[in-house]
mmCIF file of C-alpha atoms in Angstrom:
data_model
loop_
_atom_site.group_PDB
_atom_site.id
_atom_site.type_symbol
_atom_site.label_atom_id
_atom_site.label_comp_id
_atom_site.label_asym_id
_atom_site.label_seq_id
_atom_site.Cartn_x
_atom_site.Cartn_y
_atom_site.Cartn_z
ATOM 1 C CA MET A 1 26.652 65.204 56.817
ATOM 2 C CA ASN A 2 25.018 62.680 54.316
ATOM 3 C CA ASN A 3 21.322 63.666 53.823
ATOM 4 C CA ASP A 4 20.343 60.292 52.472
ATOM 5 C CA GLY A 5 17.751 58.238 54.338
ATOM 6 C CA GLN A 6 14.609 59.197 56.317
ATOM 7 C CA LYS A 7 14.567 62.626 57.860
ATOM 8 C CA ILE A 8 13.843 63.065 61.574
ATOM 9 C CA ILE A 9 11.019 65.393 60.630
ATOM 10 C CA GLU A 10 9.410 62.602 58.602
ATOM 11 C CA ILE A 11 9.543 60.198 61.432
ATOM 12 C CA GLY A 12 8.400 62.485 64.295
ATOM 13 C CA GLU A 13 9.878 63.240 67.704
ATOM 14 C CA THR A 14 8.525 60.253 69.581
ATOM 15 C CA GLU A 15 9.679 57.572 67.165
ATOM 16 C CA ALA A 16 12.908 59.305 66.421
ATOM 17 C CA LEU A 17 13.831 59.494 70.080
ATOM 18 C CA ARG A 18 12.792 55.899 70.744
ATOM 19 C CA ARG A 19 15.139 54.680 68.070
ATOM 20 C CA ALA A 20 18.079 56.948 69.233
ATOM 21 C CA LEU A 21 17.730 56.418 72.882
ATOM 22 C CA SER A 22 17.858 52.619 72.674
ATOM 23 C CA VAL A 23 21.691 52.884 72.870
ATOM 24 C CA PHE A 24 21.735 54.613 76.328
ATOM 25 C CA LYS A 25 22.689 52.410 79.290
ATOM 26 C CA PRO A 26 21.218 52.774 82.781
ATOM 27 C CA VAL A 27 23.306 53.231 85.893
ATOM 28 C CA ALA A 28 22.605 52.492 89.542
ATOM 29 C CA THR A 29 22.491 56.173 90.677
ATOM 30 C CA THR A 30 19.574 56.979 88.275
ATOM 31 C CA LEU A 31 16.286 56.356 90.117
ATOM 32 C CA VAL A 32 14.080 57.661 87.287
ATOM 33 C CA GLY A 33 15.551 57.956 83.769
ATOM 34 C CA PRO A 34 14.153 59.066 80.501
ATOM 35 C CA GLY A 35 10.383 58.944 80.000
ATOM 36 C CA ASP A 36 9.079 61.183 82.664
ATOM 37 C CA ASP A 37 8.859 64.946 82.875
ATOM 38 C CA ALA A 38 12.252 64.942 84.613
ATOM 39 C CA ALA A 39 14.787 62.556 85.813
ATOM 40 C CA VAL A 40 15.697 61.577 89.469
ATOM 41 C CA ILE A 41 19.239 60.799 90.451
ATOM 42 C CA SER A 42 20.878 59.804 93.766
ATOM 43 C CA VAL A 43 24.063 61.506 95.045
ATOM 44 C CA THR A 44 26.020 60.867 98.124
ATOM 45 C CA ASP A 45 26.582 64.522 98.838
ATOM 46 C CA SER A 46 24.021 67.209 99.583
ATOM 47 C CA ARG A 47 25.935 69.450 97.201
ATOM 48 C CA VAL A 48 25.474 68.858 93.510
ATOM 49 C CA VAL A 49 27.957 70.187 90.896
ATOM 50 C CA ILE A 50 26.139 71.411 87.678
ATOM 51 C CA THR A 51 27.578 72.688 84.505
ATOM 52 C CA THR A 52 26.377 73.238 81.006
ATOM 53 C CA ASP A 53 27.917 73.849 77.530
ATOM 54 C CA THR A 54 26.541 74.654 74.068
ATOM 55 C CA MET A 55 27.791 73.625 70.652
ATOM 56 C CA VAL A 56 26.613 75.440 67.528
ATOM 57 C CA GLN A 57 26.980 74.124 63.968
ATOM 58 C CA ASP A 58 29.602 76.077 61.913
ATOM 59 C CA HIS A 59 30.770 77.831 65.064
ATOM 60 C CA ASP A 60 31.885 74.904 67.281
ATOM 61 C CA PHE A 61 31.774 72.058 64.725
ATOM 62 C CA ARG A 62 31.420 71.520 60.932
ATOM 63 C CA LEU A 63 29.468 68.675 59.432
ATOM 64 C CA GLU A 64 31.901 68.179 56.772
ATOM 65 C CA TRP A 65 34.610 67.237 59.266
ATOM 66 C CA SER A 66 32.664 65.758 62.149
ATOM 67 C CA SER A 67 30.177 62.815 62.102
ATOM 68 C CA GLY A 68 27.208 62.727 64.446
ATOM 69 C CA PHE A 69 29.230 60.339 66.626
ATOM 70 C CA ASP A 70 32.143 62.731 66.806
ATOM 71 C CA ILE A 71 29.876 65.594 67.841
ATOM 72 C CA GLY A 72 28.081 63.600 70.466
ATOM 73 C CA TYR A 73 31.389 62.328 71.881
ATOM 74 C CA LYS A 74 32.940 65.705 72.036
ATOM 75 C CA ALA A 75 29.881 67.294 73.709
ATOM 76 C CA VAL A 76 29.895 64.878 76.460
ATOM 77 C CA THR A 77 33.631 64.942 76.975
ATOM 78 C CA SER A 78 33.761 68.818 77.328
ATOM 79 C CA ASN A 79 30.923 68.763 79.987
ATOM 80 C CA ILE A 80 32.563 65.841 82.002
ATOM 81 C CA ALA A 81 35.827 67.885 81.952
ATOM 82 C CA ASP A 82 34.189 70.798 83.774
ATOM 83 C CA LEU A 83 32.750 68.360 86.443
ATOM 84 C CA VAL A 84 36.166 66.806 86.938
ATOM 85 C CA ALA A 85 37.827 70.169 87.159
ATOM 86 C CA MET A 86 35.655 70.826 90.281
ATOM 87 C CA GLY A 87 36.601 67.483 91.764
ATOM 88 C CA ALA A 88 33.268 65.953 91.053
ATOM 89 C CA VAL A 89 32.378 62.479 89.840
ATOM 90 C CA PRO A 90 30.025 62.662 86.789
ATOM 91 C CA ARG A 91 26.592 61.187 87.524
ATOM 92 C CA ALA A 92 23.942 62.375 84.867
ATOM 93 C CA LEU A 93 23.682 64.369 81.740
ATOM 94 C CA THR A 94 20.677 65.920 80.046
ATOM 95 C CA VAL A 95 20.915 66.689 76.278
ATOM 96 C CA ALA A 96 18.957 69.334 74.359
ATOM 97 C CA LEU A 97 19.318 69.010 70.611
ATOM 98 C CA VAL A 98 18.041 71.298 67.909
ATOM 99 C CA VAL A 99 18.146 69.503 64.338
ATOM 100 C CA THR A 100 17.067 70.865 60.930
ATOM 101 C CA ARG A 101 14.400 69.703 58.620
ATOM 102 C CA GLN A 102 17.140 67.943 56.573
ATOM 103 C CA THR A 103 18.828 66.110 59.439
ATOM 104 C CA PRO A 104 18.560 62.308 58.885
ATOM 105 C CA GLN A 105 17.403 59.962 61.498
ATOM 106 C CA ALA A 106 20.596 58.037 60.982
ATOM 107 C CA TRP A 107 22.640 61.087 62.063
ATOM 108 C CA LEU A 108 20.658 61.313 65.265
ATOM 109 C CA GLU A 109 21.278 57.667 66.065
ATOM 110 C CA ASP A 110 24.961 58.099 65.308
ATOM 111 C CA PHE A 111 24.956 61.146 67.613
ATOM 112 C CA ALA A 112 23.358 59.220 70.369
ATOM 113 C CA SER A 113 26.021 56.464 70.062
ATOM 114 C CA GLY A 114 28.643 59.051 70.403
ATOM 115 C CA LEU A 115 27.107 60.424 73.624
ATOM 116 C CA GLN A 116 26.993 56.906 75.000
ATOM 117 C CA SER A 117 30.388 56.005 73.886
ATOM 118 C CA ALA A 118 31.957 59.106 75.630
ATOM 119 C CA CYS A 119 30.171 58.046 78.830
ATOM 120 C CA ASP A 120 31.359 54.503 78.471
ATOM 121 C CA ARG A 121 34.998 55.676 78.116
ATOM 122 C CA HIS A 122 35.184 58.654 80.510
ATOM 123 C CA ALA A 123 32.456 58.076 83.038
ATOM 124 C CA PRO A 124 30.773 54.601 83.063
ATOM 125 C CA GLU A 125 28.755 55.545 86.139
ATOM 126 C CA CYS A 126 27.232 58.458 84.419
ATOM 127 C CA GLN A 127 23.818 58.252 82.475
ATOM 128 C CA ILE A 128 22.137 60.397 79.884
ATOM 129 C CA VAL A 129 18.824 60.910 81.795
ATOM 130 C CA GLY A 130 16.797 63.023 79.533
ATOM 131 C CA GLY A 131 16.679 66.002 77.267
ATOM 132 C CA ASP A 132 14.747 67.613 74.541
ATOM 133 C CA LEU A 133 14.480 67.578 70.659
ATOM 134 C CA ALA A 134 13.529 70.489 68.605
ATOM 135 C CA SER A 135 13.748 71.792 65.022
ATOM 136 C CA GLY A 136 15.522 74.956 63.787
ATOM 137 C CA GLU A 137 17.804 76.395 61.164
ATOM 138 C CA GLN A 138 21.100 74.720 62.362
ATOM 139 C CA ILE A 139 22.157 72.020 64.597
ATOM 140 C CA VAL A 140 22.649 73.109 68.246
ATOM 141 C CA ILE A 141 23.641 71.046 71.224
ATOM 142 C CA ALA A 142 23.221 71.985 74.788
ATOM 143 C CA ILE A 143 24.218 69.588 77.559
ATOM 144 C CA ALA A 144 23.725 69.989 81.364
ATOM 145 C CA ALA A 145 25.919 67.705 83.461
ATOM 146 C CA HIS A 146 25.561 66.757 87.150
ATOM 147 C CA GLY A 147 28.333 65.680 89.440
ATOM 148 C CA ASP A 148 28.704 64.258 92.943
ATOM 149 C CA LEU A 149 31.429 65.590 95.262
ATOM 150 C CA GLU A 150 31.273 62.538 97.386
ATOM 151 C CA SER A 151 32.185 64.513 100.613
ATOM 152 C CA ARG A 152 35.130 66.248 99.000
ATOM 153 C CA GLU A 153 35.511 70.026 98.853
ATOM 154 C CA PRO A 154 34.928 71.639 95.456
ATOM 155 C CA ARG A 155 38.042 72.564 93.760
ATOM 156 C CA LEU A 156 37.883 76.258 92.768
ATOM 157 C CA ARG A 157 39.852 78.702 90.552
ATOM 158 C CA SER A 158 40.063 81.261 93.290
ATOM 159 C CA THR A 159 42.274 79.434 95.919
ATOM 160 C CA ALA A 160 45.799 79.403 94.433
ATOM 161 C CA GLU A 161 48.521 80.477 96.907
ATOM 162 C CA VAL A 162 51.879 82.066 96.277
ATOM 163 C CA GLY A 163 54.593 79.369 96.225
ATOM 164 C CA ASP A 164 52.273 76.755 94.689
ATOM 165 C CA LEU A 165 53.527 74.828 91.712
ATOM 166 C CA ILE A 166 51.575 75.103 88.447
ATOM 167 C CA VAL A 167 50.736 71.676 87.148
ATOM 168 C CA ILE A 168 49.253 70.230 84.019
ATOM 169 C CA ALA A 169 47.445 66.863 83.710
ATOM 170 C CA GLY A 170 47.057 65.923 80.091
ATOM 171 C CA THR A 171 48.097 67.210 76.681
ATOM 172 C CA LEU A 172 48.631 70.700 75.258
ATOM 173 C CA GLY A 173 48.285 71.861 71.639
ATOM 174 C CA LYS A 174 47.269 68.563 70.095
ATOM 175 C CA ALA A 175 43.492 69.490 69.540
ATOM 176 C CA ALA A 176 44.508 72.915 68.198
ATOM 177 C CA SER A 177 46.977 71.253 65.748
ATOM 178 C CA GLY A 178 44.191 68.839 64.694
ATOM 179 C CA LEU A 179 42.005 71.927 63.879
ATOM 180 C CA ALA A 180 44.688 73.510 61.917
ATOM 181 C CA LEU A 181 45.214 70.266 59.917
ATOM 182 C CA LEU A 182 41.539 69.956 59.233
ATOM 183 C CA SER A 183 41.350 73.717 58.110
ATOM 184 C CA SER A 184 44.254 73.415 55.723
ATOM 185 C CA ASN A 185 43.736 73.853 51.981
ATOM 186 C CA ASP A 186 45.832 70.638 51.443
ATOM 187 C CA GLU A 187 43.414 67.957 52.297
ATOM 188 C CA SER A 188 46.162 65.386 52.476
ATOM 189 C CA LEU A 189 47.571 66.997 55.548
ATOM 190 C CA SER A 190 44.797 65.826 57.918
ATOM 191 C CA ALA A 191 45.384 62.183 56.570
ATOM 192 C CA SER A 192 49.077 62.485 57.350
ATOM 193 C CA TYR A 193 48.390 63.154 61.140
ATOM 194 C CA PRO A 194 45.436 61.098 61.998
ATOM 195 C CA ASP A 195 46.243 60.995 65.776
ATOM 196 C CA LEU A 196 46.191 64.686 66.027
ATOM 197 C CA VAL A 197 43.059 65.165 64.001
ATOM 198 C CA SER A 198 41.380 62.423 66.138
ATOM 199 C CA ILE A 199 42.007 64.361 69.375
ATOM 200 C CA GLN A 200 40.331 67.443 67.860
ATOM 201 C CA LEU A 201 37.343 65.368 66.858
ATOM 202 C CA ARG A 202 37.110 63.101 69.832
ATOM 203 C CA PRO A 203 39.180 64.462 72.822
ATOM 204 C CA VAL A 204 40.653 61.897 75.160
ATOM 205 C CA PRO A 205 41.541 63.666 78.441
ATOM 206 C CA ASP A 206 42.478 61.498 81.356
ATOM 207 C CA PHE A 207 39.683 62.115 83.891
ATOM 208 C CA ALA A 208 40.937 59.596 86.317
ATOM 209 C CA LEU A 209 44.166 61.521 86.568
ATOM 210 C CA GLY A 210 42.051 64.903 86.734
ATOM 211 C CA LEU A 211 40.332 63.575 89.841
ATOM 212 C CA GLU A 212 43.637 62.498 91.425
ATOM 213 C CA LEU A 213 44.972 65.931 90.732
ATOM 214 C CA ALA A 214 41.932 67.692 92.164
ATOM 215 C CA ALA A 215 42.464 65.695 95.336
ATOM 216 C CA VAL A 216 45.777 67.565 96.068
ATOM 217 C CA ALA A 217 45.252 70.853 94.242
ATOM 218 C CA SER A 218 44.780 74.255 95.793
ATOM 219 C CA SER A 219 42.954 75.520 92.684
ATOM 220 C CA MET A 220 42.185 74.019 89.363
ATOM 221 C CA LEU A 221 40.225 74.450 86.056
ATOM 222 C CA ASP A 222 39.761 72.745 82.708
ATOM 223 C CA VAL A 223 41.835 74.175 79.859
ATOM 224 C CA SER A 224 39.164 74.312 77.135
ATOM 225 C CA ASP A 225 39.986 77.746 75.575
ATOM 226 C CA GLY A 226 43.770 77.868 75.634
ATOM 227 C CA LEU A 227 46.599 77.778 78.211
ATOM 228 C CA SER A 228 47.228 81.551 78.240
ATOM 229 C CA LEU A 229 43.511 82.432 78.386
ATOM 230 C CA ASP A 230 42.506 79.838 81.132
ATOM 231 C CA ALA A 231 45.699 80.603 83.196
ATOM 232 C CA GLY A 232 44.737 84.158 83.194
ATOM 233 C CA ARG A 233 41.278 83.334 84.453
ATOM 234 C CA LEU A 234 42.860 81.381 87.348
ATOM 235 C CA ALA A 235 45.293 84.187 88.125
ATOM 236 C CA SER A 236 42.408 86.778 88.057
ATOM 237 C CA SER A 237 40.140 84.592 90.301
ATOM 238 C CA SER A 238 42.959 84.010 92.838
ATOM 239 C CA ASN A 239 44.443 87.505 92.609
ATOM 240 C CA VAL A 240 47.899 85.947 92.099
ATOM 241 C CA SER A 241 50.549 85.914 89.276
ATOM 242 C CA LEU A 242 51.639 82.870 87.455
ATOM 243 C CA ASN A 243 55.043 82.315 85.895
ATOM 244 C CA ILE A 244 55.000 79.568 83.274
ATOM 245 C CA LYS A 245 58.450 78.367 82.299
ATOM 246 C CA LYS A 246 58.839 77.888 78.581
ATOM 247 C CA GLU A 247 61.611 75.267 78.954
ATOM 248 C CA LEU A 248 59.011 73.076 80.871
ATOM 249 C CA LEU A 249 56.777 73.061 77.732
ATOM 250 C CA GLU A 250 59.426 71.968 75.342
ATOM 251 C CA GLY A 251 58.242 68.458 75.380
ATOM 252 C CA TYR A 252 54.775 69.362 74.205
ATOM 253 C CA ALA A 253 56.399 71.377 71.391
ATOM 254 C CA ALA A 254 58.549 68.519 70.142
ATOM 255 C CA ILE A 255 55.568 66.322 69.533
ATOM 256 C CA LEU A 256 53.838 69.077 67.360
ATOM 257 C CA GLU A 257 56.842 70.514 65.538
ATOM 258 C CA GLN A 258 56.563 68.216 62.501
ATOM 259 C CA ALA A 259 52.931 68.897 62.013
ATOM 260 C CA ALA A 260 53.499 72.624 61.991
ATOM 261 C CA GLN A 261 56.429 72.263 59.534
ATOM 262 C CA SER A 262 54.196 70.253 57.248
ATOM 263 C CA ILE A 263 51.429 72.804 57.157
ATOM 264 C CA ASN A 264 54.006 75.558 56.521
ATOM 265 C CA SER A 265 55.673 73.724 53.747
ATOM 266 C CA ARG A 266 52.654 72.300 51.898
ATOM 267 C CA ASP A 267 49.778 74.778 52.390
ATOM 268 C CA PHE A 268 51.142 77.964 50.724
ATOM 269 C CA GLU A 269 47.778 79.735 51.022
ATOM 270 C CA ALA A 270 47.560 79.468 54.688
ATOM 271 C CA GLU A 271 48.933 81.801 57.360
ATOM 272 C CA PRO A 272 52.100 80.382 58.901
ATOM 273 C CA VAL A 273 51.398 78.377 62.035
ATOM 274 C CA SER A 274 53.636 77.604 65.033
ATOM 275 C CA GLU A 275 53.468 74.712 67.513
ATOM 276 C CA TRP A 276 53.835 77.292 70.246
ATOM 277 C CA ASP A 277 50.695 79.035 69.325
ATOM 278 C CA TRP A 278 48.873 75.701 69.574
ATOM 279 C CA ILE A 279 50.488 75.091 72.964
ATOM 280 C CA LEU A 280 49.988 78.396 74.470
ATOM 281 C CA HIS A 281 46.696 79.491 72.987
ATOM 282 C CA GLY A 282 45.040 76.475 71.512
ATOM 283 C CA GLY A 283 42.073 74.934 73.335
ATOM 284 C CA GLU A 284 39.999 71.775 73.347
ATOM 285 C CA ASP A 285 42.578 69.229 74.789
ATOM 286 C CA HIS A 286 40.552 69.531 78.066
ATOM 287 C CA CYS A 287 43.681 68.943 80.024
ATOM 288 C CA PHE A 288 43.637 70.325 83.750
ATOM 289 C CA LEU A 289 45.565 73.241 85.035
ATOM 290 C CA ALA A 290 46.120 73.238 88.770
ATOM 291 C CA THR A 291 48.066 74.789 91.454
ATOM 292 C CA VAL A 292 49.513 72.517 94.117
ATOM 293 C CA SER A 293 51.484 73.052 97.218
ATOM 294 C CA PRO A 294 55.176 72.157 96.813
ATOM 295 C CA THR A 295 54.913 69.776 99.717
ATOM 296 C CA ALA A 296 52.014 67.665 98.196
ATOM 297 C CA ALA A 297 52.738 64.414 96.366
ATOM 298 C CA LEU A 298 51.851 64.841 92.675
ATOM 299 C CA PRO A 299 49.954 62.084 90.913
ATOM 300 C CA ARG A 300 52.041 60.167 88.360
ATOM 301 C CA GLY A 301 51.543 61.518 84.945
ATOM 302 C CA THR A 302 51.197 65.174 85.871
ATOM 303 C CA LYS A 303 53.763 67.808 84.907
ATOM 304 C CA VAL A 304 54.906 70.963 86.647
ATOM 305 C CA ILE A 305 55.175 73.829 84.293
ATOM 306 C CA GLY A 306 55.781 76.803 86.641
ATOM 307 C CA GLU A 307 54.844 78.467 89.910
ATOM 308 C CA VAL A 308 52.600 81.026 91.590
ATOM 309 C CA VAL A 309 54.913 83.970 92.102
ATOM 310 C CA ALA A 310 53.158 86.843 93.572
ATOM 311 C CA LYS A 311 49.857 88.107 95.070
ATOM 312 C CA GLY A 312 47.993 90.930 93.538
ATOM 313 C CA ASP A 313 49.121 91.365 89.948
ATOM 314 C CA SER A 314 46.816 88.776 88.470
ATOM 315 C CA ALA A 315 49.080 88.341 85.400
ATOM 316 C CA VAL A 316 50.494 85.377 83.611
ATOM 317 C CA TYR A 317 54.157 85.373 82.550
ATOM 318 C CA LEU A 318 56.101 83.026 80.209
ATOM 319 C CA SER A 319 59.508 82.721 81.565
ATOM 320 C CA GLY A 320 59.181 86.156 83.220
ATOM 321 C CA GLN A 321 57.777 87.938 80.012
ATOM 322 C CA PRO A 322 53.967 88.976 79.937
ATOM 323 C CA LEU A 323 51.874 86.345 78.361
ATOM 324 C CA GLY A 324 48.715 87.935 77.056
ATOM 325 C CA PRO A 325 45.330 86.003 77.045
ATOM 326 C CA LYS A 326 44.531 84.639 73.647
ATOM 327 C CA GLY A 327 42.433 81.639 72.673
ATOM 328 C CA TRP A 328 38.908 80.524 71.851
ATOM 329 C CA ASP A 329 36.059 82.969 72.506
ATOM 330 C CA SER A 330 32.740 81.036 72.528
ATOM 331 C CA VAL A 331 30.943 84.318 71.306
ATOM 332 C CA THR A 332 33.267 85.757 68.732
ATOM 333 C CA GLY A 333 35.004 82.537 67.678
#
């Protein structure tokens, strides 16, 4: 982060927010937006889907890699993914932000632009309706997102059935490969694979496809922490066993194989990496993992990767072999 320019603390909360919030766009479902003690939104369903997510500097993001825009964009994307995984249409977000005494006003305005850009791309009918700004020792972002089921049933993790197909909507392993490239001691590697790095910094899940999949899924969740870990959560919640077929993941591996080879051949100080680790255990692509009846019509763009094989075991297998849970832990890192 460039510390040049006026600091937020020099300007004060009221003026800093006035400048930053000018990029936010109103939507029809917001009845009372920023400016009052709380916002008022309109939804068509009496049930409101609510989620929240927190990002902490040097734990969830690093300022030397990510701009304020990147961080704002990613924070919105991860929250919208949770709403879509439940089958809900995003309607409103509130953003609580802790900045440091050294955070420039320009960073705050860049962050706000990232928030709005993610809404524009992923959920143009969703508005940032309020939040809070405070000062602390490091930057922390906490977003609460609200969604409208529009008379649909919520899509849960606990309702998979034996015989269902296991289906993915989106990419696997790209964000994790981008993180490995950014983490490399050879700085030229990240420049060699800008598309993968971009997906780590600004994820681009297909939320329209996610909502289509939610409409036919028996169970579903957002893969934010890694396929093995999140598949284990679904298996445990539904009390079923999942068998993911490795051969059905080969296409994801082919895309990432060259990046893994480049890291292993050019960064001799790093631990060897594998595209399969990224696919099976890497998170932050925010694709959707669902179980679907074999008689249902799958949306175009989704991919079958296995099936629900048994009741009771609550285990995940990779081509019949146990696949232990491994991935991102939001507490331990």
